[in-house]
Coordinates of C-alpha atoms in Angstrom, one line a residue:
Chain Q
M1 CA 5.0 100.7 122.2
S2 CA 2.2 101.6 119.8
M3 CA 3.0 104.3 117.5
N4 CA 0.6 107.3 117.3
P5 CA -1.9 106.3 114.7
A6 CA -1.5 109.2 112.7
K7 CA 1.3 112.2 112.7
T8 CA 0.2 115.4 111.4
Y9 CA 2.3 116.6 108.3
D10 CA 4.0 119.3 110.7
Q11 CA 5.0 116.5 113.1
L12 CA 6.3 114.4 110.2
L13 CA 8.3 117.4 108.5
A14 CA 9.5 118.2 112.1
E15 CA 10.7 114.5 112.5
N16 CA 12.5 114.4 109.2
A17 CA 14.4 117.7 109.8
R18 CA 15.8 116.1 113.1
L19 CA 16.6 112.9 111.4
L20 CA 18.6 115.1 108.6
I21 CA 20.7 116.6 111.2
Q22 CA 21.2 113.3 113.1
L23 CA 22.3 112.0 109.6
E24 CA 24.8 114.8 108.7
E25 CA 26.3 114.6 112.3
A26 CA 26.8 110.7 112.0
T27 CA 28.5 111.2 108.6
G28 CA 30.5 114.0 109.8
T29 CA 31.5 111.6 112.7
I30 CA 32.2 108.7 110.6
E31 CA 34.2 110.7 107.9
A32 CA 36.2 112.3 110.8
I33 CA 37.0 108.7 112.3
R34 CA 37.8 107.6 108.9
T35 CA 40.3 110.3 108.2
G36 CA 41.8 109.7 112.0
Q37 CA 40.4 113.2 113.3
V38 CA 39.0 111.3 116.2
D39 CA 40.4 108.8 118.6
A40 CA 37.6 108.4 120.7
L41 CA 33.8 108.9 120.8
V42 CA 31.3 109.5 123.8
V43 CA 28.0 108.2 123.0
E44 CA 24.7 108.3 124.9
G45 CA 24.1 104.8 125.1
A46 CA 21.3 102.9 127.1
N47 CA 23.4 102.9 130.3
G48 CA 24.5 106.8 130.2
L49 CA 27.5 108.2 128.5
E50 CA 29.8 105.8 127.0
L51 CA 33.5 106.1 125.8
Y52 CA 34.7 104.2 122.6
T53 CA 38.5 104.2 121.5
L54 CA 39.1 103.5 118.0
T55 CA 41.7 100.7 117.9
T56 CA 42.6 101.5 114.1
A57 CA 43.7 105.3 115.0
D58 CA 47.2 104.3 116.6
Q59 CA 47.7 100.9 114.6
A60 CA 50.8 102.1 112.8
Y61 CA 52.3 103.1 116.3
R62 CA 51.3 99.7 117.8
V63 CA 53.3 98.1 115.0
F64 CA 56.2 100.2 115.2
I65 CA 56.2 99.7 119.2
E66 CA 55.7 96.0 118.5
T67 CA 58.6 95.4 116.1
M68 CA 61.1 97.4 117.7
N69 CA 64.3 96.2 119.5
E70 CA 63.7 98.5 122.7
G71 CA 61.5 96.9 125.3
A72 CA 58.6 99.2 125.9
V73 CA 56.1 99.4 129.1
T74 CA 53.5 101.2 130.3
L75 CA 52.8 101.4 134.1
N76 CA 49.7 103.1 136.0
E77 CA 50.5 105.0 138.7
A78 CA 50.6 102.1 141.4
G79 CA 53.7 100.7 138.9
L80 CA 51.5 97.9 137.5
I81 CA 52.3 96.9 133.8
L82 CA 49.7 97.8 131.8
Y83 CA 51.1 97.1 128.4
C84 CA 54.5 95.7 127.3
N85 CA 56.1 94.7 123.9
S86 CA 57.4 91.4 122.8
A87 CA 61.1 92.9 123.4
F88 CA 60.3 93.7 127.0
A89 CA 59.1 90.1 127.4
A90 CA 62.1 88.6 125.7
L91 CA 64.2 90.8 127.7
V92 CA 62.8 89.5 131.1
G93 CA 62.5 85.9 129.7
L94 CA 58.7 85.3 130.3
P95 CA 55.9 85.1 128.0
L96 CA 54.1 88.4 126.9
S97 CA 50.8 87.6 128.8
N98 CA 52.6 86.8 132.0
V99 CA 54.0 90.0 132.1
M100 CA 50.8 92.0 131.8
G101 CA 49.4 93.2 135.0
L102 CA 52.5 92.6 137.2
S103 CA 54.4 95.1 139.2
F104 CA 57.4 96.7 137.4
E105 CA 58.9 96.2 141.0
T106 CA 59.3 92.5 140.3
F107 CA 61.6 93.4 137.4
I108 CA 64.0 95.7 139.3
A109 CA 67.2 93.4 140.6
T110 CA 68.0 94.0 144.2
G111 CA 69.5 96.9 145.3
G112 CA 67.7 98.9 142.8
T113 CA 64.7 99.7 145.3
E114 CA 66.0 103.5 145.3
I115 CA 66.3 103.8 141.5
Y116 CA 62.6 102.6 141.4
R117 CA 61.4 104.9 144.1
E118 CA 63.1 107.5 142.2
L119 CA 61.5 106.4 138.8
M120 CA 58.1 106.2 140.3
T121 CA 58.2 110.2 141.7
K122 CA 60.4 111.9 139.0
G123 CA 59.2 110.1 135.9
W124 CA 55.3 111.5 136.3
L125 CA 56.7 114.8 136.7
Q126 CA 59.3 115.0 133.8
T127 CA 61.3 112.8 131.0
W128 CA 63.9 111.0 133.2
K129 CA 66.9 108.7 132.0
A130 CA 68.6 105.9 134.6
E131 CA 70.8 103.1 134.0
V132 CA 69.2 100.2 136.0
L133 CA 69.6 96.5 136.6
I134 CA 66.7 94.8 135.2
Q135 CA 66.0 91.5 137.0
A136 CA 65.3 88.6 134.2
T137 CA 64.4 85.1 134.8
H138 CA 68.1 83.9 133.5
G139 CA 69.7 86.6 135.5
T140 CA 70.3 90.5 135.5
V141 CA 70.4 92.8 132.5
P142 CA 71.6 96.3 132.6
C143 CA 69.6 98.4 130.8
Q144 CA 69.3 102.1 130.1
L145 CA 65.8 103.6 131.0
S146 CA 64.0 106.4 129.5
V147 CA 60.9 107.4 131.3
T148 CA 58.1 109.6 130.4
A149 CA 54.4 110.3 131.3
L150 CA 51.7 110.0 128.6
E151 CA 48.0 110.6 128.3
L152 CA 46.9 107.4 127.3
Y153 CA 43.0 106.0 127.2
E154 CA 41.6 106.6 130.7
G155 CA 44.3 109.0 132.2
V156 CA 47.8 109.2 132.6
A157 CA 50.3 106.3 132.2
L158 CA 54.1 105.8 132.7
S159 CA 55.9 105.1 129.5
L160 CA 59.5 103.4 129.9
I161 CA 61.6 102.6 127.1
L162 CA 64.3 100.1 128.0
T163 CA 67.7 99.4 125.9
D164 CA 69.9 96.5 126.7
L165 CA 73.3 97.7 127.5
S166 CA 74.9 94.0 127.8
L167 CA 77.0 94.3 124.8
Q168 CA 77.8 97.8 125.4
K169 CA 79.2 96.9 128.9
Q170 CA 80.9 93.7 127.6
T171 CA 82.7 95.8 125.3
Q172 CA 83.7 98.6 127.6
A173 CA 84.9 95.8 129.9
Q174 CA 87.1 94.4 127.3
L175 CA 88.5 97.8 126.4
K176 CA 89.4 98.7 129.8
Q177 CA 91.1 95.3 130.0
N178 CA 93.0 95.6 126.8
N179 CA 94.3 99.1 127.9
E180 CA 95.4 97.7 131.4
R181 CA 97.3 94.7 129.6
L182 CA 98.8 97.3 127.2
A183 CA 100.0 99.7 129.9
D184 CA 101.4 96.6 131.9
M185 CA 103.2 95.7 128.9
N186 CA 104.4 99.1 128.3
A187 CA 105.9 99.4 131.8
A188 CA 107.5 95.9 131.6
L189 CA 109.3 96.9 128.4
E190 CA 110.4 99.9 129.8
T191 CA 111.8 98.3 132.5
S192 CA 113.5 95.7 130.5
N193 CA 114.9 98.2 128.1
Y194 CA 116.2 99.9 131.1
D195 CA 117.8 96.6 132.9
L196 CA 119.3 96.0 129.5
Q197 CA 121.0 99.5 129.0
Q198 CA 122.2 99.3 132.7
F199 CA 123.7 96.0 131.8
A200 CA 125.2 97.0 129.0
S201 CA 126.6 99.8 130.8
V202 CA 128.0 97.9 133.5
A203 CA 129.2 94.9 131.4
S204 CA 131.2 97.4 129.2
H205 CA 132.7 99.3 132.0
D206 CA 133.8 95.6 133.7
L207 CA 134.9 94.1 130.6
Q208 CA 136.9 97.0 129.5
E209 CA 139.2 97.5 132.5
P210 CA 140.7 94.0 132.4
L211 CA 140.9 94.1 128.4
R212 CA 143.0 97.6 128.7
K213 CA 145.5 95.7 130.9
I214 CA 145.8 92.9 128.6
L215 CA 146.5 95.2 125.7
I216 CA 149.2 97.1 127.7
Y217 CA 151.0 94.4 129.0
S218 CA 150.7 92.6 125.9
N219 CA 152.1 95.6 123.9
L220 CA 155.0 96.2 126.8
L221 CA 155.9 92.7 126.2
K222 CA 156.3 93.0 122.8
D223 CA 158.2 96.1 123.0
Q224 CA 160.6 94.9 125.6
H225 CA 161.1 91.4 124.7
G226 CA 159.8 91.1 121.4
R227 CA 162.9 90.3 119.7
E228 CA 164.0 87.5 122.1
F229 CA 161.1 85.0 121.0
P230 CA 162.2 82.2 118.8
A231 CA 161.1 82.4 115.7
G232 CA 157.9 82.2 114.6
Q233 CA 156.4 82.7 118.3
G234 CA 156.4 86.2 118.3
R235 CA 153.1 86.1 116.4
Y236 CA 151.5 84.5 119.3
L237 CA 151.6 87.9 120.8
D238 CA 150.6 89.6 117.8
K239 CA 147.5 87.3 118.1
I240 CA 146.8 88.3 121.5
I241 CA 146.9 91.8 121.0
G242 CA 144.9 91.6 117.7
S243 CA 142.1 89.5 119.6
S244 CA 142.0 92.0 122.4
T245 CA 141.7 94.8 120.3
R246 CA 139.0 93.3 118.4
M247 CA 137.2 92.4 121.6
K248 CA 137.7 96.5 122.6
T249 CA 135.9 97.6 119.3
I250 CA 133.0 95.0 119.9
I251 CA 132.4 96.2 123.4
T252 CA 132.5 99.8 122.5
D253 CA 130.1 99.2 119.4
V254 CA 127.6 97.2 121.7
L255 CA 127.6 100.0 124.0
S256 CA 127.0 102.6 121.4
Y257 CA 124.6 100.3 119.8
S258 CA 122.4 99.6 123.2
R259 CA 122.7 103.4 124.1
L260 CA 121.0 104.3 120.9
S261 CA 117.4 104.7 122.1
F262 CA 118.6 106.5 125.1
H263 CA 121.0 109.1 123.8
D264 CA 120.1 112.2 122.7
S265 CA 117.3 112.1 119.9
T266 CA 117.6 115.9 118.8
R267 CA 116.9 116.4 115.2
T268 CA 117.7 119.3 113.2
I269 CA 117.2 120.1 109.5
T270 CA 120.4 118.9 108.0
N271 CA 122.3 119.5 104.7
L272 CA 123.0 115.8 103.7
R273 CA 125.2 116.6 100.9
V274 CA 127.5 118.7 103.4
L275 CA 127.4 115.9 106.1
V276 CA 128.5 113.3 103.6
S277 CA 131.4 115.3 101.9
E278 CA 132.5 115.8 105.7
V279 CA 132.4 112.1 106.2
L280 CA 134.1 111.6 102.8
D281 CA 136.9 114.1 104.1
D282 CA 137.3 111.9 107.1
F283 CA 138.3 108.9 104.6
E284 CA 140.6 111.0 102.4
L285 CA 143.6 109.2 103.2
L286 CA 142.0 105.9 102.8
I287 CA 140.5 107.0 99.4
W288 CA 143.8 108.2 98.4
E289 CA 145.4 104.7 99.2
K290 CA 142.8 102.6 97.3
K291 CA 142.8 105.2 94.1
A292 CA 139.1 105.4 94.7
V293 CA 136.7 107.3 92.8
V294 CA 134.0 108.6 94.7
T295 CA 131.1 110.5 93.2
L296 CA 128.7 112.4 95.2
G297 CA 125.2 113.8 93.8
D298 CA 122.9 116.5 95.3
L299 CA 121.5 115.3 98.6
P300 CA 118.5 117.0 100.0
E301 CA 118.1 118.7 103.6
L302 CA 116.0 116.3 106.3
E303 CA 115.4 116.6 109.9
V304 CA 117.7 114.2 111.4
N305 CA 120.1 113.4 114.2
P306 CA 123.4 114.7 112.5
G307 CA 125.7 112.6 114.7
Q308 CA 123.6 109.5 114.1
I309 CA 123.2 109.7 110.2
R310 CA 126.9 110.6 110.0
Q311 CA 127.7 107.4 111.5
V312 CA 125.2 105.6 109.0
F313 CA 127.4 107.1 106.0
Q314 CA 130.5 106.5 107.7
N315 CA 129.8 102.4 108.0
L316 CA 128.5 102.6 104.4
I317 CA 131.2 104.1 103.0
S318 CA 133.8 102.5 105.0
N319 CA 132.1 99.0 103.8
A320 CA 132.4 100.4 100.2
L321 CA 135.9 101.1 100.4
K322 CA 136.8 97.8 102.6
F323 CA 135.1 95.2 100.4
S324 CA 136.7 96.3 97.1
K325 CA 137.8 93.8 94.6
P326 CA 141.3 93.1 95.0
G327 CA 143.4 94.9 92.5
Q328 CA 140.2 97.0 91.3
P329 CA 140.0 100.6 92.5
P330 CA 136.7 101.2 94.3
S331 CA 134.2 103.3 92.5
I332 CA 131.4 104.7 94.5
N333 CA 128.5 106.7 93.7
I334 CA 126.2 108.3 96.4
E335 CA 123.2 110.1 95.0
C336 CA 119.4 110.9 95.6
T337 CA 117.4 109.0 93.4
S338 CA 114.1 110.2 93.8
G339 CA 112.0 112.5 96.2
P340 CA 111.3 114.4 98.2
E341 CA 108.0 113.2 97.3
A342 CA 105.1 111.5 99.1
E343 CA 104.4 108.0 99.3
A344 CA 101.3 106.8 97.3
E345 CA 98.9 107.3 100.2
P346 CA 95.7 109.2 100.3
Q347 CA 96.2 111.6 103.0
A348 CA 99.7 112.7 102.9
T349 CA 100.8 114.5 105.8
P350 CA 104.2 116.5 106.0
S351 CA 106.0 113.4 107.6
A352 CA 105.0 111.1 104.8
V353 CA 107.4 112.9 102.3
Y354 CA 110.2 110.7 101.6
C355 CA 113.3 110.6 99.6
W356 CA 115.6 107.9 98.6
I357 CA 119.3 108.0 98.9
T358 CA 121.5 105.0 96.9
I359 CA 125.3 104.3 97.7
T360 CA 126.6 102.0 94.8
D361 CA 129.7 100.3 94.4
N362 CA 131.6 98.0 92.3
G363 CA 133.1 95.6 95.3
I364 CA 132.9 91.9 95.6
G365 CA 129.2 92.2 96.4
F366 CA 127.2 89.4 98.4
D367 CA 124.7 86.8 97.7
E368 CA 121.3 88.3 97.9
Q369 CA 120.1 85.7 99.8
Y370 CA 121.9 86.7 102.7
T371 CA 120.4 90.2 102.4
E372 CA 118.4 90.0 105.8
K373 CA 121.4 88.7 107.5
V374 CA 123.6 91.5 106.5
F375 CA 121.7 93.8 108.7
S376 CA 121.7 91.8 111.7
L377 CA 124.0 91.9 114.8
F378 CA 127.5 90.7 114.5
H379 CA 126.3 88.7 111.4
R380 CA 129.5 88.5 108.8
L381 CA 129.7 86.9 105.5
N382 CA 133.4 87.0 105.2
T383 CA 135.8 85.3 107.7
K384 CA 137.3 87.8 110.3
D385 CA 141.1 87.4 109.0
A386 CA 140.0 88.5 105.6
Y387 CA 138.1 91.8 106.3
E388 CA 138.4 93.7 109.7
G389 CA 135.7 94.9 111.6
S390 CA 133.0 93.7 114.4
G391 CA 130.1 92.9 111.9
I392 CA 128.1 95.2 113.7
G393 CA 128.5 98.3 111.3
L394 CA 125.3 97.4 109.3
A395 CA 122.9 96.6 112.2
F396 CA 124.0 99.8 113.7
A397 CA 123.0 101.9 110.6
K398 CA 120.0 100.2 110.3
R399 CA 118.7 100.8 114.0
I400 CA 119.7 104.3 113.2
I401 CA 117.6 104.7 110.0
D402 CA 114.6 102.8 111.8
K403 CA 114.5 105.1 114.6
H404 CA 114.4 108.0 112.1
G405 CA 111.3 106.5 110.5
G406 CA 112.8 105.2 107.2
T407 CA 114.2 102.0 105.8
I408 CA 117.4 100.6 104.6
G409 CA 118.2 97.7 102.1
A410 CA 120.5 96.5 99.8
T411 CA 120.7 94.6 96.6
S412 CA 123.9 92.9 95.4
Q413 CA 125.6 90.5 92.7
E414 CA 128.6 88.5 93.8
G415 CA 131.9 89.7 92.0
V416 CA 129.8 92.9 90.6
G417 CA 128.8 95.1 93.4
S418 CA 126.3 96.4 95.7
K419 CA 123.8 98.9 96.0
F420 CA 122.6 100.1 99.6
K421 CA 119.1 102.1 99.3
I422 CA 118.0 104.4 102.2
K423 CA 114.8 105.7 102.7
L424 CA 114.3 108.7 104.8
P425 CA 111.4 111.1 105.8
L426 CA 111.6 114.6 105.4
Y427 CA 110.5 115.4 108.8
Q428 CA 110.1 113.7 112.0
T429 CA 107.0 113.1 113.7
T430 CA 107.2 113.2 117.3
S431 CA 106.4 109.2 117.6
N432 CA 109.9 108.2 116.1
Chain Y
M1 CA 166.9 133.0 125.9
A2 CA 164.5 133.3 128.8
A3 CA 165.0 131.5 132.2
E4 CA 163.8 127.9 132.0
R5 CA 160.3 127.5 133.7
P6 CA 160.5 124.8 136.5
V7 CA 158.6 121.6 134.9
P8 CA 155.0 121.3 136.3
K9 CA 154.7 118.9 139.1
I10 CA 152.1 115.9 138.7
L11 CA 150.2 114.5 141.4
L12 CA 148.1 111.5 141.1
A13 CA 145.8 109.6 142.9
E14 CA 145.5 106.1 141.9
D15 CA 144.4 102.9 143.6
D16 CA 145.2 100.4 141.1
G17 CA 148.8 99.1 141.5
D18 CA 149.0 98.1 137.6
D19 CA 147.8 101.6 136.7
R20 CA 150.3 103.1 139.0
T21 CA 152.7 101.3 137.1
F22 CA 151.5 102.5 133.7
F23 CA 151.6 106.0 135.0
V24 CA 155.4 105.9 136.1
E25 CA 156.6 103.5 133.2
F26 CA 155.1 105.6 130.4
L27 CA 155.6 109.1 131.8
G28 CA 158.4 109.0 134.2
N29 CA 160.9 109.6 131.7
R30 CA 159.4 112.8 130.3
P31 CA 161.6 115.7 130.7
D32 CA 159.0 118.3 130.8
I33 CA 157.1 117.0 133.7
S34 CA 157.9 115.7 137.4
L35 CA 156.3 113.2 139.0
L36 CA 155.4 113.4 142.9
P37 CA 155.0 110.4 144.7
I38 CA 151.4 108.7 143.7
V39 CA 149.0 108.7 146.4
A40 CA 146.7 105.5 146.7
N41 CA 143.2 107.1 146.8
G42 CA 141.2 110.6 147.5
V43 CA 141.6 110.7 151.2
E44 CA 145.2 110.4 151.2
M45 CA 145.0 113.1 148.6
L46 CA 143.6 115.4 150.8
Q47 CA 145.9 114.5 153.7
Y48 CA 148.9 115.1 151.7
L49 CA 148.0 118.5 150.6
N50 CA 147.1 119.6 154.1
A51 CA 150.4 118.3 155.3
V52 CA 152.9 119.7 152.7
S53 CA 154.9 122.7 153.5
T54 CA 157.3 123.3 150.9
E55 CA 156.9 124.6 147.4
A56 CA 158.8 121.7 146.0
E57 CA 156.2 119.4 147.3
R58 CA 153.0 121.1 146.2
P59 CA 151.6 119.7 142.9
D60 CA 150.9 122.1 139.8
I61 CA 148.4 119.8 138.4
I62 CA 146.5 117.0 139.9
V63 CA 145.1 113.8 138.2
L64 CA 142.5 111.6 139.7
D65 CA 141.4 108.4 139.2
Q66 CA 137.7 108.1 139.1
N67 CA 136.7 104.4 140.6
M68 CA 138.5 104.8 144.0
P69 CA 137.4 103.3 147.2
K70 CA 136.6 105.7 150.3
L71 CA 136.1 108.9 148.0
T72 CA 135.9 108.6 144.1
G73 CA 137.5 110.9 142.0
K74 CA 134.5 113.3 141.3
E75 CA 134.0 113.6 145.2
T76 CA 137.6 114.3 145.9
L77 CA 137.6 116.9 143.1
A78 CA 134.3 118.4 144.9
A79 CA 136.6 118.5 148.1
L80 CA 139.4 120.0 146.5
K81 CA 137.7 123.0 145.1
Q82 CA 136.3 123.7 148.6
D83 CA 139.7 123.7 149.6
G84 CA 141.0 127.1 150.0
K85 CA 144.3 127.5 148.3
N86 CA 144.4 123.8 147.0
S87 CA 141.2 124.7 144.9
E88 CA 143.3 126.8 142.5
I89 CA 145.2 123.6 141.3
P90 CA 143.7 122.5 137.9
V91 CA 142.3 118.9 138.3
I92 CA 141.9 116.2 135.7
V93 CA 139.7 113.2 136.3
Y94 CA 140.7 109.9 134.4
T95 CA 138.4 106.9 134.0
T96 CA 137.9 103.5 131.9
Y97 CA 134.5 104.7 130.5
A98 CA 133.7 108.6 130.4
G99 CA 130.1 108.5 130.0
H100 CA 128.3 111.9 129.4
Q101 CA 126.8 112.1 133.0
L102 CA 130.4 111.7 134.5
I103 CA 131.9 114.5 132.3
E104 CA 129.2 116.9 133.0
E105 CA 129.3 116.5 136.5
C106 CA 132.9 116.8 136.8
V107 CA 133.0 120.0 134.7
R108 CA 130.4 121.5 136.7
L109 CA 132.4 120.6 139.9
G110 CA 135.1 122.4 138.2
A111 CA 137.5 119.5 136.5
A112 CA 140.0 121.1 134.2
M113 CA 139.4 117.8 131.9
V114 CA 137.8 114.4 131.9
M115 CA 139.9 112.0 130.1
V116 CA 139.7 108.3 129.1
K117 CA 142.3 105.7 130.4
P118 CA 144.7 105.3 127.7
D119 CA 145.6 101.8 126.9
S120 CA 149.3 102.3 125.3
R121 CA 152.4 104.0 125.7
E122 CA 151.5 106.4 122.8
G123 CA 148.1 107.2 124.3
Y124 CA 149.5 108.0 127.9
N125 CA 151.8 110.4 126.2
Q126 CA 149.0 111.9 124.1
M127 CA 147.0 112.2 127.1
M128 CA 149.8 114.2 129.1
D129 CA 150.6 116.3 125.8
E130 CA 147.0 117.3 125.9
I131 CA 146.9 117.9 129.9
L132 CA 149.8 120.5 129.6
L133 CA 148.6 122.1 126.8
T134 CA 145.2 123.0 128.7
C135 CA 147.0 123.5 131.9
Q136 CA 149.4 125.9 130.7
G137 CA 148.8 127.0 127.4

């Protein structure tokens, strides 16, 4: 097109002003674009108005969505996938390029049509979350879906975020299974315990009855005809009576031991010094006979079952008196060696405060390699002829102490003496 | 000196032959009691009580074995305590093993005592001493 040959000075000035305004606008626009104030431009182009979006404006967000672990998908009104990130493509097991343009319904596992319908209607109106089973190439994946409508590019799109719940579901299933196994084991244990207690009960009754008769008839025989036996044979009867009596003791002890868990576990604050001195009173005769010297130190008040703890001290003191060195009067010391104090725990609850009580004697002692056996059922370190007793006393004591949440141990030296150490909490928790 | 009280008459219900022997053997010679003929179980006990007519045959103290056929000691006790005039007679239940539950139930039903069957002459006599003390003291 040919230009006008000559513009008037005024025409040139007007043109100049117009160009300046254009330049100002252009500079302003570029500035706005550069500082991110503008996301798109409408420009009058050769074919009318044209919309230009700026890819650099949401670059940061694009990177963010691309690298996040969650799957992100954008759908149009028809449910077609406009965009998805690599995480989603990986979730469904397809290359990125294959996913674009597909209907999202492709990835809803069979049976999820209802959910999909809901998604496509409610999701446009408000933020919506649900658990959906997603169909991937390798199988189904449970996902948490979070849906919201967004204004993007040429209009409104549905934006979905998918969180893979596989691991979570697996852990939940495992937990449920473990809990069920635990409940089963508990029930089995309770049944077993109950059966055992029933057995012990019945066995004891049934055993005690004939045993009683053996004892009575043996004694009758001895009383009425003991003198008639030829020399030496009279002791056969004593052996029968002795064994039967021991058997009676064992049965009673076993019954008491087995009933420990089912008997009353009422606990009250008990003054141990008073309790132990009462036990010592019961042993008055034996103490006098053996010329024993017993010293009782200050003992604390603890929350215990008085009857059971009494039995513990009865057993320990009885042992200390019984296993004395022949010819040497027993010397027994009972004292609280430390506490009440908390154990070295960062959070010391009231039940974590303990005290230690020791019973020391100067008796025959025992080889420390047998320390563990000493507390086991029926184990004896001496022949039954040398020292009477069923051998259950310490096992019984240990069971009681264990049930009180404490511990019992022993140190000893053969020919020197023994020291029994009991640790008991001040207060009981309901779990004991 | 006050007139002598007639000695208390003891009636035992016991199904076991040996235990019947022991009762008589160990307690039969005591001057402070008189043993009525032993009945074999709770049913016979009730029948006997309903049949007696003279005061001399009526027991002052009843002892019941717990493990008896037909009617256990506890059941016999319950029946006795519903039985009009007989309900006033003190009842002792004795058994091989006196568990807490049995003791509680018998006491609740009105037993004067629950005792463990003794296993010696001394034991039997001690038991009778305690019974006399409780029922007459």
